[in-house]
Tab-separated table of N, CA and C in Angstrom:
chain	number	residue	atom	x	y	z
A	1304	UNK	N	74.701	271.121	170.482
A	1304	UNK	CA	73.653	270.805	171.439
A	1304	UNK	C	72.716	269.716	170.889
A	1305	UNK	N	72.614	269.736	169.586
A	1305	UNK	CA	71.601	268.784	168.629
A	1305	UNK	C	71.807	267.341	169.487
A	1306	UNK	N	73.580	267.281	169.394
A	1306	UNK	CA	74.168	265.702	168.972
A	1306	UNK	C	73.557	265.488	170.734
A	1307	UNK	N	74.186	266.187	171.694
A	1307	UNK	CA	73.768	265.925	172.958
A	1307	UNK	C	72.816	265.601	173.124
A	1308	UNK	N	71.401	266.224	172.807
A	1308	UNK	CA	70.029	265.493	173.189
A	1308	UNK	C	70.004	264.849	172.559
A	1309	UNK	N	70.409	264.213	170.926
A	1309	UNK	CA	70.243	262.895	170.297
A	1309	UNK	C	71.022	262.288	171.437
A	1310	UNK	N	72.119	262.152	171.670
A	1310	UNK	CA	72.864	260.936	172.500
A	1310	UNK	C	72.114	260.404	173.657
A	1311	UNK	N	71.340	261.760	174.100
A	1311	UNK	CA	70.760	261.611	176.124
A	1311	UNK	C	69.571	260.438	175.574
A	1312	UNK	N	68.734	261.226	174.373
A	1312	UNK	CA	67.555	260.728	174.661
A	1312	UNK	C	67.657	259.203	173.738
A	1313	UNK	N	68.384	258.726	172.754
A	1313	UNK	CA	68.461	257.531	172.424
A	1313	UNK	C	68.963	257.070	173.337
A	1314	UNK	N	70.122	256.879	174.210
A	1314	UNK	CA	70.532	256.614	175.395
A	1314	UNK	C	69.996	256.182	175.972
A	1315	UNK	N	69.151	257.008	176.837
A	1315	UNK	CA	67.972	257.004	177.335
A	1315	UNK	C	66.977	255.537	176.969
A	1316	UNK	N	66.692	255.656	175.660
A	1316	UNK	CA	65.895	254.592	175.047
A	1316	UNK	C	66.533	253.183	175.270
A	1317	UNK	N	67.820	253.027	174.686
A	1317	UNK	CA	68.458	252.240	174.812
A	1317	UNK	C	68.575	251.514	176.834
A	1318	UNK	N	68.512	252.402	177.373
A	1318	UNK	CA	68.574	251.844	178.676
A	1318	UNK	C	67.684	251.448	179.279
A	1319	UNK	N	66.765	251.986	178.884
A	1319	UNK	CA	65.381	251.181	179.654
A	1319	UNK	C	65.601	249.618	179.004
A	1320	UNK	N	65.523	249.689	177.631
A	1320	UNK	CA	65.391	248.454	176.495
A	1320	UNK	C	66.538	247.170	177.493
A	1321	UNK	N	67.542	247.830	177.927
A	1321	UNK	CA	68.456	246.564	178.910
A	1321	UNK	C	68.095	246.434	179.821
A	1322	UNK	N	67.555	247.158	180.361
A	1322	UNK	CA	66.776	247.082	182.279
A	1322	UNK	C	65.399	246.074	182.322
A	1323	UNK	N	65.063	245.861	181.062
A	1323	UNK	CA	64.084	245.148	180.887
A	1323	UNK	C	64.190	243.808	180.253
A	1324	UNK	N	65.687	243.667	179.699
A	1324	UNK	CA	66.238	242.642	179.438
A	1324	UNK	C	66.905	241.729	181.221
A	1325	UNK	N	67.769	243.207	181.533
A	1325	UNK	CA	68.271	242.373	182.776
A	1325	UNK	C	67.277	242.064	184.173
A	1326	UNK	N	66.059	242.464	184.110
A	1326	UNK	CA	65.529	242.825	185.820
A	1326	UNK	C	63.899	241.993	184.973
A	1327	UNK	N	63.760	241.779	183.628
A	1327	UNK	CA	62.414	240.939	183.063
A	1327	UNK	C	62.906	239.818	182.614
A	1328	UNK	N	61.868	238.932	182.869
A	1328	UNK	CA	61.963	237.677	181.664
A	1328	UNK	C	61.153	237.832	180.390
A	1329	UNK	N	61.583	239.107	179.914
A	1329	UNK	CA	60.906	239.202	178.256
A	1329	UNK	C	62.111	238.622	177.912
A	1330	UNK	N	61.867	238.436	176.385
A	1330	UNK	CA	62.835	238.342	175.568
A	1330	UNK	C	63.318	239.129	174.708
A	1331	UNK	N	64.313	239.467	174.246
A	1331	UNK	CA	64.774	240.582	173.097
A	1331	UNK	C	63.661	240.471	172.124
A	1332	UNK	N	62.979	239.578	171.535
A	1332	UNK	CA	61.920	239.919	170.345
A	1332	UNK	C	61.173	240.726	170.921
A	1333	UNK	N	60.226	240.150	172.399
A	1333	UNK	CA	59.442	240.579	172.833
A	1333	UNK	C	59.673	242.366	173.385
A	1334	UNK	N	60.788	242.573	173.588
A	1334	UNK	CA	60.998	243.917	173.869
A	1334	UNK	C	61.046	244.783	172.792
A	1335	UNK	N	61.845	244.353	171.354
A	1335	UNK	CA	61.737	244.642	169.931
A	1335	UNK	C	60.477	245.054	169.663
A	1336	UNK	N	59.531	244.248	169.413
A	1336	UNK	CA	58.163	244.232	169.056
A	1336	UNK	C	57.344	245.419	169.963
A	1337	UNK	N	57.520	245.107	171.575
A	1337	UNK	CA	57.088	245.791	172.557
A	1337	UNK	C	57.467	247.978	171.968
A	1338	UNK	N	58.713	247.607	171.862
A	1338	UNK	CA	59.334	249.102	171.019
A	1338	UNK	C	58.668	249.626	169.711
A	1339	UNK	N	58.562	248.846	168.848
A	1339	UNK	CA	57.883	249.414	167.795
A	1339	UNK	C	56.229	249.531	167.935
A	1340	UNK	N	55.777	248.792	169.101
A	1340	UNK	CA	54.446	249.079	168.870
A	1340	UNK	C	54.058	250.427	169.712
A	1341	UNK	N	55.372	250.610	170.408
A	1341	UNK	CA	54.942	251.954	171.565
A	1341	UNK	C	55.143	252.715	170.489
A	1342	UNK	N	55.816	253.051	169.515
A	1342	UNK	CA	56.434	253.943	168.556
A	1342	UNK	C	55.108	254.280	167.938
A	1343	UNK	N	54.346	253.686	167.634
A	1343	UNK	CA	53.433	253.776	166.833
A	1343	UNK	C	52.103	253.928	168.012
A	1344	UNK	N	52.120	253.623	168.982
A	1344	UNK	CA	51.035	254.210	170.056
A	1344	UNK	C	51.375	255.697	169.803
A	1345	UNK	N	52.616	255.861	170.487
A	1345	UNK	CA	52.831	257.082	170.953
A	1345	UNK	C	52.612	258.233	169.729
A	1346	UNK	N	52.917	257.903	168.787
A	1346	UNK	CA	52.344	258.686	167.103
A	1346	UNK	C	50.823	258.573	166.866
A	1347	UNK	N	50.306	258.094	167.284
A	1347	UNK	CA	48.960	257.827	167.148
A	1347	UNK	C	48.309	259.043	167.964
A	1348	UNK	N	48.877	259.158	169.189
A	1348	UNK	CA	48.397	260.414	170.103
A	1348	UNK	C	49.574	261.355	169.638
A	1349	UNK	N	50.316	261.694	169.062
A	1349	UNK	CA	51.211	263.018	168.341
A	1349	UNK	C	52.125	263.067	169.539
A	1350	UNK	N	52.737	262.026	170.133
A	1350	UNK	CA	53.685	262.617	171.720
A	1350	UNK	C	54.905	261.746	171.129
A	1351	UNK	N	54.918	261.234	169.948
A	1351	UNK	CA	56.281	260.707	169.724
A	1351	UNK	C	56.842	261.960	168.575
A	1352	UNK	N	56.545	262.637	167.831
A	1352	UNK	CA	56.467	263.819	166.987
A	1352	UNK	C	56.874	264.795	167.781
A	1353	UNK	N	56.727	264.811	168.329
A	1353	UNK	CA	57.883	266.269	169.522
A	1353	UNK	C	58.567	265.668	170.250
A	1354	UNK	N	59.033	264.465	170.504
A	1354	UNK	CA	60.091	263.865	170.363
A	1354	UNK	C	61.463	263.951	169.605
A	1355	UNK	N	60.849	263.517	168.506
A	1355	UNK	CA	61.621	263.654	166.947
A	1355	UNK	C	61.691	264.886	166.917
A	1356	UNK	N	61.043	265.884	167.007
A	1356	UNK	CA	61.488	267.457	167.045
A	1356	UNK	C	62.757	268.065	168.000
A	1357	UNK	N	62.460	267.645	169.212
A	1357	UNK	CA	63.526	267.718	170.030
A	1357	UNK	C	64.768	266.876	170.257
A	1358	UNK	N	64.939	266.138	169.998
A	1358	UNK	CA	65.838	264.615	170.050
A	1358	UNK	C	66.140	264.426	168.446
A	1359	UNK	N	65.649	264.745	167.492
A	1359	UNK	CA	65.947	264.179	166.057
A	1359	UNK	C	66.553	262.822	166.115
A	1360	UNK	N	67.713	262.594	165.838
A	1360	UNK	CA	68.068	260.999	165.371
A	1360	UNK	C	68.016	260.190	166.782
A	1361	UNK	N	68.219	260.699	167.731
A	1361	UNK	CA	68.055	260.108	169.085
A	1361	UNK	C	66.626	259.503	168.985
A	1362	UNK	N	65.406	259.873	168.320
A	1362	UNK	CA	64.236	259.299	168.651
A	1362	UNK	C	63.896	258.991	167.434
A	1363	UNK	N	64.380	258.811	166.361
A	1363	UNK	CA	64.195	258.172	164.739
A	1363	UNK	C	64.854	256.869	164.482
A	1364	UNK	N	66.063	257.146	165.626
A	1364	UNK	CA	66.824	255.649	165.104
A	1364	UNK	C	66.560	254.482	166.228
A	1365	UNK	N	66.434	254.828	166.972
A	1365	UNK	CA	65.911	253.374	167.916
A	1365	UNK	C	64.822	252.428	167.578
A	1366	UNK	N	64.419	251.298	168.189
A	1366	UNK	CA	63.073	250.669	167.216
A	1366	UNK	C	61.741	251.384	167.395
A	1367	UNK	N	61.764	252.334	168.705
A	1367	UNK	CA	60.414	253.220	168.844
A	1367	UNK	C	60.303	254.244	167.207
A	1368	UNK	N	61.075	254.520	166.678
A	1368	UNK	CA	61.499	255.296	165.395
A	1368	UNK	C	60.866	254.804	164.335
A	1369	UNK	N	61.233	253.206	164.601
A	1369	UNK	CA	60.406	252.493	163.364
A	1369	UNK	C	59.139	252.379	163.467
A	1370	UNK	N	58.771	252.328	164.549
A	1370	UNK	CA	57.013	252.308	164.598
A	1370	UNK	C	56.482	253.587	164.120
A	1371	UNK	N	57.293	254.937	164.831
A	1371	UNK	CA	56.944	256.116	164.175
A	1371	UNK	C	56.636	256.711	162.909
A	1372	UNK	N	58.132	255.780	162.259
A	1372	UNK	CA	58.036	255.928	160.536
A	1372	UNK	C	56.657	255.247	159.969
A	1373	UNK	N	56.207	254.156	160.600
A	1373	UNK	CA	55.117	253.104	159.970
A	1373	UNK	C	54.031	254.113	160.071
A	1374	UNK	N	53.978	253.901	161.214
A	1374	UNK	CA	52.302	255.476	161.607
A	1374	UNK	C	52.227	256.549	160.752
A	1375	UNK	N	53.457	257.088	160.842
A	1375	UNK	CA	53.088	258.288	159.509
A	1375	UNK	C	53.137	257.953	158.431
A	1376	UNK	N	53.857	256.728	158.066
A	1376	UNK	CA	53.643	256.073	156.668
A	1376	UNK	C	52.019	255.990	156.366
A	1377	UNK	N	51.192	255.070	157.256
A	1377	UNK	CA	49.604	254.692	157.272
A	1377	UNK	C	49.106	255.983	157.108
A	1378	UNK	N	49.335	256.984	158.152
A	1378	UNK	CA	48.657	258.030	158.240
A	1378	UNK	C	48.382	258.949	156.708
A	1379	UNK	N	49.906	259.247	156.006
A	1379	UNK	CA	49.865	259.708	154.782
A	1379	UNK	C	49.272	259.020	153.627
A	1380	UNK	N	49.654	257.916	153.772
A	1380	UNK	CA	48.764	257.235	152.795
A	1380	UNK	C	47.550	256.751	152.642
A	1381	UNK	N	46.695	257.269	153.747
A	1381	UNK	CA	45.440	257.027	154.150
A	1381	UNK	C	44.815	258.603	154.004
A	1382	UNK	N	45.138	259.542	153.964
A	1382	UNK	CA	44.945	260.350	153.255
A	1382	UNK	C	45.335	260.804	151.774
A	1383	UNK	N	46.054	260.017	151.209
A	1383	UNK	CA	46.386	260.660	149.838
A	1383	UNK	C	45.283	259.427	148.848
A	1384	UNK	N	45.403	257.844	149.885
A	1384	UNK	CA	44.757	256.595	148.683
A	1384	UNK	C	43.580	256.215	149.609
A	1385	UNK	N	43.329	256.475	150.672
A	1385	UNK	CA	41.777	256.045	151.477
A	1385	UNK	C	42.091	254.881	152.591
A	1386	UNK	N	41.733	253.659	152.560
A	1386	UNK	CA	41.538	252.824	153.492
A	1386	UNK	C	42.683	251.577	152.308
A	1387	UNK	N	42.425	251.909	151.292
A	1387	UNK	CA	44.344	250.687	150.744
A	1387	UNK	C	45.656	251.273	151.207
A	1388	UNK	N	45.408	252.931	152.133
A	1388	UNK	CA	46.853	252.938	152.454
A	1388	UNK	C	47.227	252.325	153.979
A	1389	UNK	N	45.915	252.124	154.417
A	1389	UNK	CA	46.077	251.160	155.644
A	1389	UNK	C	47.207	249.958	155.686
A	1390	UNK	N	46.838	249.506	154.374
A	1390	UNK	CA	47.830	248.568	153.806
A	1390	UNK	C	49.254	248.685	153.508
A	1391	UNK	N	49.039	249.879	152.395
A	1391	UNK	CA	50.504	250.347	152.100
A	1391	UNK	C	51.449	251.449	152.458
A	1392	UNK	N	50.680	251.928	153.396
A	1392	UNK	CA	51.563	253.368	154.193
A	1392	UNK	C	52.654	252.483	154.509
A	1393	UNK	N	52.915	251.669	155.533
A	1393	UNK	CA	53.356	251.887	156.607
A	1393	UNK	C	54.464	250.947	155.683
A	1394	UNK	N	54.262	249.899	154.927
A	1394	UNK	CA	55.565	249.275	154.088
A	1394	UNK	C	56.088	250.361	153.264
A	1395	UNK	N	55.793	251.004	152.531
A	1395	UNK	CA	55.967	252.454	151.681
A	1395	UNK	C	56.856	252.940	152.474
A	1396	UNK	N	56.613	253.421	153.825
A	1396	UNK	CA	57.670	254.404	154.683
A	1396	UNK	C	58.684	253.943	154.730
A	1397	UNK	N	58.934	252.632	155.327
A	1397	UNK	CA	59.736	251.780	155.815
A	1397	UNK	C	61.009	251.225	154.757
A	1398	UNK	N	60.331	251.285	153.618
A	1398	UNK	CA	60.638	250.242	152.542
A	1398	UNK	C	62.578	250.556	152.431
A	1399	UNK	N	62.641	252.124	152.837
A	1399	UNK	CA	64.471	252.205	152.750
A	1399	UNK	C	65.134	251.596	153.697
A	1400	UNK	N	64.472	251.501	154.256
A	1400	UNK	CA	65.489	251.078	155.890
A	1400	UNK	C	65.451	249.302	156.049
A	1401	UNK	N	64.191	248.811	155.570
A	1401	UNK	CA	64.212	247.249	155.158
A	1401	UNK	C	65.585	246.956	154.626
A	1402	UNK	N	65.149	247.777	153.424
A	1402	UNK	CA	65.818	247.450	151.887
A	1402	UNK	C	67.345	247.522	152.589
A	1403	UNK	N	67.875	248.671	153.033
A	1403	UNK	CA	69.045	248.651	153.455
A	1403	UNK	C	69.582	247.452	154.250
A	1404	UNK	N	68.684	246.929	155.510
A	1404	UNK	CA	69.155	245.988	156.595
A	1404	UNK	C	69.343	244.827	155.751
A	1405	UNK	N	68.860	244.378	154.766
A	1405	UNK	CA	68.353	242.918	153.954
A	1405	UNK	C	69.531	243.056	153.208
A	1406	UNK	N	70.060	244.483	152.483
A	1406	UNK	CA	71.146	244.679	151.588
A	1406	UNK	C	72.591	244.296	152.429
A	1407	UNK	N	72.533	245.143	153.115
A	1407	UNK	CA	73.667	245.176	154.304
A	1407	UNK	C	73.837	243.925	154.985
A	1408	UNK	N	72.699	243.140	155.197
A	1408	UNK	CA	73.063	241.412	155.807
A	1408	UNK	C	73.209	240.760	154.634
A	1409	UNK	N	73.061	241.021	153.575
A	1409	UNK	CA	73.763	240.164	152.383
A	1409	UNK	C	74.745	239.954	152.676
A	1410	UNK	N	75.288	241.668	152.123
A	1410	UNK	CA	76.919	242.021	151.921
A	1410	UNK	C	77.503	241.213	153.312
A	1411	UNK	N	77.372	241.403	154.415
A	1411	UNK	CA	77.949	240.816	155.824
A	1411	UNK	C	77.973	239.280	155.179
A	1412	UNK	N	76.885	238.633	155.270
A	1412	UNK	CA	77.130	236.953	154.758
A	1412	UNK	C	78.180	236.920	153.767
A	1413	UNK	N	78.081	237.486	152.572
A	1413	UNK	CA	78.963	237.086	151.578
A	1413	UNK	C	80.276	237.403	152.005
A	1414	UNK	N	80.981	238.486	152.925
A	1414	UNK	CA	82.293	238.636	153.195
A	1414	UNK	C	82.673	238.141	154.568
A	1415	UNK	N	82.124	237.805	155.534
A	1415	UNK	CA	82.003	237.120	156.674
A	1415	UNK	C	81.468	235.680	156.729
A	1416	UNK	N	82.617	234.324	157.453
A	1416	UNK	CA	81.616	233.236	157.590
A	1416	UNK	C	81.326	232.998	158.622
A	1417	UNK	N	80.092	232.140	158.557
A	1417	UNK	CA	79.577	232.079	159.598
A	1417	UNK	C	79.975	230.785	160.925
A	1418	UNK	N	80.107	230.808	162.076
A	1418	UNK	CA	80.398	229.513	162.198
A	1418	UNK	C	79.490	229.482	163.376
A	1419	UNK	N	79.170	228.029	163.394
A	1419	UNK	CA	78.270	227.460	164.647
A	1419	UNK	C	78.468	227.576	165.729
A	1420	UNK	N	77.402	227.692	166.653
A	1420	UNK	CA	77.343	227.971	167.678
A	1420	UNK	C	77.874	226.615	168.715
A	1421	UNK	N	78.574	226.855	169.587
A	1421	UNK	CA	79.164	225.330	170.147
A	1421	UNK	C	80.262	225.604	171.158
């Protein structure tokens, strides 16, 4: 039952994210950006956190997820170091999932070439 509401509700996420690609003139950054900053609204008022309770990877792995991780990153570290974790929560949280994408587009460049667009 887990995997099912992960599938509905990332799903879910994922479909609005194209409906707003196909029926808006945003752009994919702008919807990107638009996603992580709701992620981090919605954690700010605790309604993305019972989300993640109910949905688990369905609502951790989409880009609303990453805003989530940042917020509680700030949040914890603004209680453990004061007003410098304003600063460093939210890179602190994040820092595996960077580290991975930056690692992982290495490895892709170095065994994949690239060719121009044309």
């Amino acid at each position: 039952m887990d995997y099912l509401k992960a599938f509905i509700v990332g799903g879910l996420i994922c479909v609005v994210g194209q409906i707003l690609i196909d029926k808006t003139k945003l752009t994919p950054a702008r919807i990107l950006v638009s996603y992580v900053v709701l992620g981090v609204a919605l954690q700010i008022f605790g309604w993305y956190e019972k989300l993640v309770n109910f949905a688990g990877a369905g609502a951790t792995i989409p880009l609303t997820g990453f805003g989530y991780t940042l917020a509680n990153g700030v949040k914890k570290a603004v209680a453990e170091h004061g007003v410098i974790g304003i600063f460093t929560g939210g890179i602190t949280a994040g820092a595996a999932g960077i580290s991975a994408a930056i690692i992982f587009g290495f490895l892709a460049a170095l065994i994949f070439k690239p060719k121009p667009n044309s």
